[in-house]
mmCIF file of C-alpha atoms in Angstrom:
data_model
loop_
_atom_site.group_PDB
_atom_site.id
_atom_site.type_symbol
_atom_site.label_atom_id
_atom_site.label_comp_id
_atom_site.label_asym_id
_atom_site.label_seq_id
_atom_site.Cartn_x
_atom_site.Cartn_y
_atom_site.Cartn_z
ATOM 1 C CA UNK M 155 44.986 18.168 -60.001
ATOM 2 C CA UNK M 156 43.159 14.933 -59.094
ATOM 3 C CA UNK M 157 44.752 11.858 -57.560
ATOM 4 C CA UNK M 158 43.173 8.532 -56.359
ATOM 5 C CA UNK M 159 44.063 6.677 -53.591
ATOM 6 C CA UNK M 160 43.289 3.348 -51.896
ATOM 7 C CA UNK M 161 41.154 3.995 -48.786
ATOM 8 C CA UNK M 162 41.452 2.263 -46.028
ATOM 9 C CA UNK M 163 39.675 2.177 -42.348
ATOM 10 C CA UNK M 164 41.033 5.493 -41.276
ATOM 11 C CA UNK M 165 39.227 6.949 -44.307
ATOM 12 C CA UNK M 166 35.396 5.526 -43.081
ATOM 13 C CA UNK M 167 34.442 9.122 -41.478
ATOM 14 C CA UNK M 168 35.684 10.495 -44.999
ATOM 15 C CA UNK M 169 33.788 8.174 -46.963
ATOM 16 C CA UNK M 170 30.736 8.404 -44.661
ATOM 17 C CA UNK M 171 30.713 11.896 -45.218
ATOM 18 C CA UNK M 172 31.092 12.428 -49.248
ATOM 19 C CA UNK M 173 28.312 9.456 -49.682
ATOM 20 C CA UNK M 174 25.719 11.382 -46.879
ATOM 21 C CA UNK M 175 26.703 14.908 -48.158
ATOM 22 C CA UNK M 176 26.081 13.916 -51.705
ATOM 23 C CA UNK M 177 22.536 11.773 -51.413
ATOM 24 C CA UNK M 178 21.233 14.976 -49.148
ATOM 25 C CA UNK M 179 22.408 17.331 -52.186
ATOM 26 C CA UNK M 180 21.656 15.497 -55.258
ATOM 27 C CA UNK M 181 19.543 12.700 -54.570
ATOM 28 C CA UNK M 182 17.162 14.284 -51.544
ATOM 29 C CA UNK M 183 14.171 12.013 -52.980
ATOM 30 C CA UNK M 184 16.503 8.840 -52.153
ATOM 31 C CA UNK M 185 16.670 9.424 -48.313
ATOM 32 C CA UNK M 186 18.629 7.311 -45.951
ATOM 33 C CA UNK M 187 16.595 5.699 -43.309
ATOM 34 C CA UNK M 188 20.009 4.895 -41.211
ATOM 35 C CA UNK M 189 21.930 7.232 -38.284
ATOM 36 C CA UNK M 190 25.189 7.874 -38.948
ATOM 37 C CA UNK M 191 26.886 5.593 -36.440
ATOM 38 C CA UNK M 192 24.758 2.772 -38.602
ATOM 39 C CA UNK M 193 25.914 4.279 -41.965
ATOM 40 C CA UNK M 194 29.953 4.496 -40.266
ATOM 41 C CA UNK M 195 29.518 0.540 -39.537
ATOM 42 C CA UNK M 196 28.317 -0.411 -42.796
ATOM 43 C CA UNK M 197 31.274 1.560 -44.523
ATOM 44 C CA UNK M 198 33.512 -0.749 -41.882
ATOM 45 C CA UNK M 199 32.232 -3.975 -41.640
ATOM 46 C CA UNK M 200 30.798 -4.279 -45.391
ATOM 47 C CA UNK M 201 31.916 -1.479 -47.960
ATOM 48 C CA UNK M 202 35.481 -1.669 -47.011
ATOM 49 C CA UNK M 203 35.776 -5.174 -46.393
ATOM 50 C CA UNK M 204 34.069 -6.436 -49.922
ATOM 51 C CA UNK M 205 34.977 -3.841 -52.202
ATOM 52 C CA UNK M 206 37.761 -2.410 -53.761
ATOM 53 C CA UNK M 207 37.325 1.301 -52.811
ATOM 54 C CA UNK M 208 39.416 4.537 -53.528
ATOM 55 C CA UNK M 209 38.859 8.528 -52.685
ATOM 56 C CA UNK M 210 39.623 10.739 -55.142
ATOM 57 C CA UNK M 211 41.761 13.980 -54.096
ATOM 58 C CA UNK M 212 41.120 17.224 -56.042
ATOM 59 C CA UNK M 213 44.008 19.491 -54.933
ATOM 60 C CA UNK M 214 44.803 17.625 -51.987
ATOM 61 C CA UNK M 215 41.187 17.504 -50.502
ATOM 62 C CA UNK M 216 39.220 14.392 -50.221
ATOM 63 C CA UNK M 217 36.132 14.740 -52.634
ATOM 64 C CA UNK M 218 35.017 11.264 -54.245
ATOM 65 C CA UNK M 219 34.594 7.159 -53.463
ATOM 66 C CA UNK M 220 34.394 4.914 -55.744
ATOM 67 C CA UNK M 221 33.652 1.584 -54.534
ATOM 68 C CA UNK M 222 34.070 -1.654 -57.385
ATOM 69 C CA UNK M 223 33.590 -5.151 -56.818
ATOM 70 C CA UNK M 224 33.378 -8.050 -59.187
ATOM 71 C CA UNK M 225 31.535 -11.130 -59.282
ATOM 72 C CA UNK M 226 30.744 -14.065 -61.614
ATOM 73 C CA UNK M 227 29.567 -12.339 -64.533
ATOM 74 C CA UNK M 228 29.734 -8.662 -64.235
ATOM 75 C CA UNK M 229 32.285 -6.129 -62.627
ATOM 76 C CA UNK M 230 29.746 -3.462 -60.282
ATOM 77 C CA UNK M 231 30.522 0.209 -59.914
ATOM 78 C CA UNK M 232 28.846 0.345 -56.548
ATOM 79 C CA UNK M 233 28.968 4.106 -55.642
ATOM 80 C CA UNK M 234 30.374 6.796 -57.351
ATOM 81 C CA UNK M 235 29.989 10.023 -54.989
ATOM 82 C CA UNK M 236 31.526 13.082 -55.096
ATOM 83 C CA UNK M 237 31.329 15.796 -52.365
ATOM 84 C CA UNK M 238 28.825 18.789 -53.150
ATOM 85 C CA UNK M 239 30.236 21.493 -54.639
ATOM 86 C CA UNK M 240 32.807 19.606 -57.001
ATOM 87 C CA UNK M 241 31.198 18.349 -59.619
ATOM 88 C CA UNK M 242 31.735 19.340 -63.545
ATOM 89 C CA UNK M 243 35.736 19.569 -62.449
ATOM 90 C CA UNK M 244 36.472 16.228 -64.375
ATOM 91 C CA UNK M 245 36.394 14.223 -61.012
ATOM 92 C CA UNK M 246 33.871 12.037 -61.962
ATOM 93 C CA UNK M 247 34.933 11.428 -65.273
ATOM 94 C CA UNK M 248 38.605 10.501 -63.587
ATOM 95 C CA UNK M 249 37.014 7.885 -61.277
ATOM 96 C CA UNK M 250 34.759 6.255 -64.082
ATOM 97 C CA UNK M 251 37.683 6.030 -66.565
ATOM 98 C CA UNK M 252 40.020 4.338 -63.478
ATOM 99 C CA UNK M 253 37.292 2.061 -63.088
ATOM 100 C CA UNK M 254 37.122 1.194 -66.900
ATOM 101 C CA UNK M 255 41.179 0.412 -66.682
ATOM 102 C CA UNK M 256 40.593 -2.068 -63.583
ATOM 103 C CA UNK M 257 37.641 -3.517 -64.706
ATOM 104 C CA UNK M 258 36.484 -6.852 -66.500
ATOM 105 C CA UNK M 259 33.366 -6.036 -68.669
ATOM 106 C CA UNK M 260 30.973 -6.074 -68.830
ATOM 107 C CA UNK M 261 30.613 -3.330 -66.135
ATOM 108 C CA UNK M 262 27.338 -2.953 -63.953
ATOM 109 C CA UNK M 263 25.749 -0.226 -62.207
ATOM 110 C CA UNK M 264 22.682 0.492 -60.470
ATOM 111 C CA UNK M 265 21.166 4.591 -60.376
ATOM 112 C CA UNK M 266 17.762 5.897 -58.835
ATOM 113 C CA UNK M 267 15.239 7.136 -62.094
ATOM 114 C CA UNK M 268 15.182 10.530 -61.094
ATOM 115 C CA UNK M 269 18.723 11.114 -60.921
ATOM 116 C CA UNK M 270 18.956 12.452 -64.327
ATOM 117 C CA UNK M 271 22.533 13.791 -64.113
ATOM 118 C CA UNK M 272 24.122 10.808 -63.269
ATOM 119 C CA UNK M 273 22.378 8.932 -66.175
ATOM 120 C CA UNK M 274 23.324 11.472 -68.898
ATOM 121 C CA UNK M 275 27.070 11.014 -67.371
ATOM 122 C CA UNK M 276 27.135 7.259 -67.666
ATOM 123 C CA UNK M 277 25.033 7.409 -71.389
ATOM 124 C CA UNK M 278 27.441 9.813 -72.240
ATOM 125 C CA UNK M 279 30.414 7.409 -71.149
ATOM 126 C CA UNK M 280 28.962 4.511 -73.431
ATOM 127 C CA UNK M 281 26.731 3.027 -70.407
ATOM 128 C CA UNK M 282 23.458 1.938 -71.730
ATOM 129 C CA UNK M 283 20.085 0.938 -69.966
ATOM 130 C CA UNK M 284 19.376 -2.561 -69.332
ATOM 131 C CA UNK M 285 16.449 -3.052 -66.706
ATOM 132 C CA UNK M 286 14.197 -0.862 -64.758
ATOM 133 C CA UNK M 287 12.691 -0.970 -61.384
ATOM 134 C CA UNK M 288 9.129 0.288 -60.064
ATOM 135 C CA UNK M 289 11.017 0.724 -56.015
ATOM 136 C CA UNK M 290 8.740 -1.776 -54.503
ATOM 137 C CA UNK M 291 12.501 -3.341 -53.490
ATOM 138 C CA UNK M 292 14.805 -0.888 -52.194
ATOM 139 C CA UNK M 293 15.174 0.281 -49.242
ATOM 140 C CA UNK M 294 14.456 3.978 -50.552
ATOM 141 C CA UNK M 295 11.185 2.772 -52.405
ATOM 142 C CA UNK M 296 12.420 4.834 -55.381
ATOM 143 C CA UNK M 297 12.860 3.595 -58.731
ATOM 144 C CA UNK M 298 16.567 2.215 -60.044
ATOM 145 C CA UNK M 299 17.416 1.635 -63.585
ATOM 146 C CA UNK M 300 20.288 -0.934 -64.018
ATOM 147 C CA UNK M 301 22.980 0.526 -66.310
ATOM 148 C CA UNK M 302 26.153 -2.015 -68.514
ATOM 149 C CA UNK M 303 28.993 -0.934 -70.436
ATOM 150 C CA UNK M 304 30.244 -3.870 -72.058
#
């Protein structure tokens, strides 16, 4: 069974940990160049404070974040993580289609190249490709494409 829930500031050591567990597992080429007391602030001071953010609960345990915000022109999915270990359970699918319901679109996401399974989830969920980037930008000098769903 999968419930959602708002998090809040007792949840940053949960969030912290689904969004590090999940880039080491499934997007090692993206690596973080922060400690974790610098990734616990940023979920503190910025991630909960600008975005609208929930956890996702399989079975009682806490096992995905989605964090939305929405500006002039688009509403952002700005991470979608689940913990290693639960994915192809539906969780994902859950959290995308609760951000569809509380969403304006058109609907805006950013994903690294390589990470071929989360683009064939959001093309498969009516996402479609809109810009690319060569890295030079990010912090993780890998490659983004820029996904809508309008």
């Amino acid at each position: 069974m999968i419930e959602l829930r708002a998090a809040t500031k007792d949840d940053v050591e949960t969030i912290v940990q689904i969004l590090s567990k999940s880039r080491a597992e499934y997007i090692p080429y993206a690596k973080s160049f922060h400690t974790r007391d610098e990734y616990r602030n940023w979920v503190f001071g910025n991630l909960l404070l600008t975005h609208d953010v929930v956890i996702a609960q399989f079975e009682g345990v806490d096992v995905g974040v989605l964090a939305t915000t929405v500006d002039d022109q688009y509403a952002w999915i700005n991470q979608l993580y689940l913990a290693p270990g639960f994915l192809g359970q539906g969780i994902g699918k859950y959290l995308l289609d609760y951000a569809f319901k509380v969403l304006p679109r058109p609907i805006r996401l950013w994903t690294f190249q390589e990470n071929i399974r989360a683009i064939k989830f959001y093309e498969k969920n009516g996402f479609y490709s809109v810009n690319y980037t060569d890295g030079e930008g990010s912090e993780e000098k890998s490659p983004y494409v820029l996904y809508e769903c309008t």
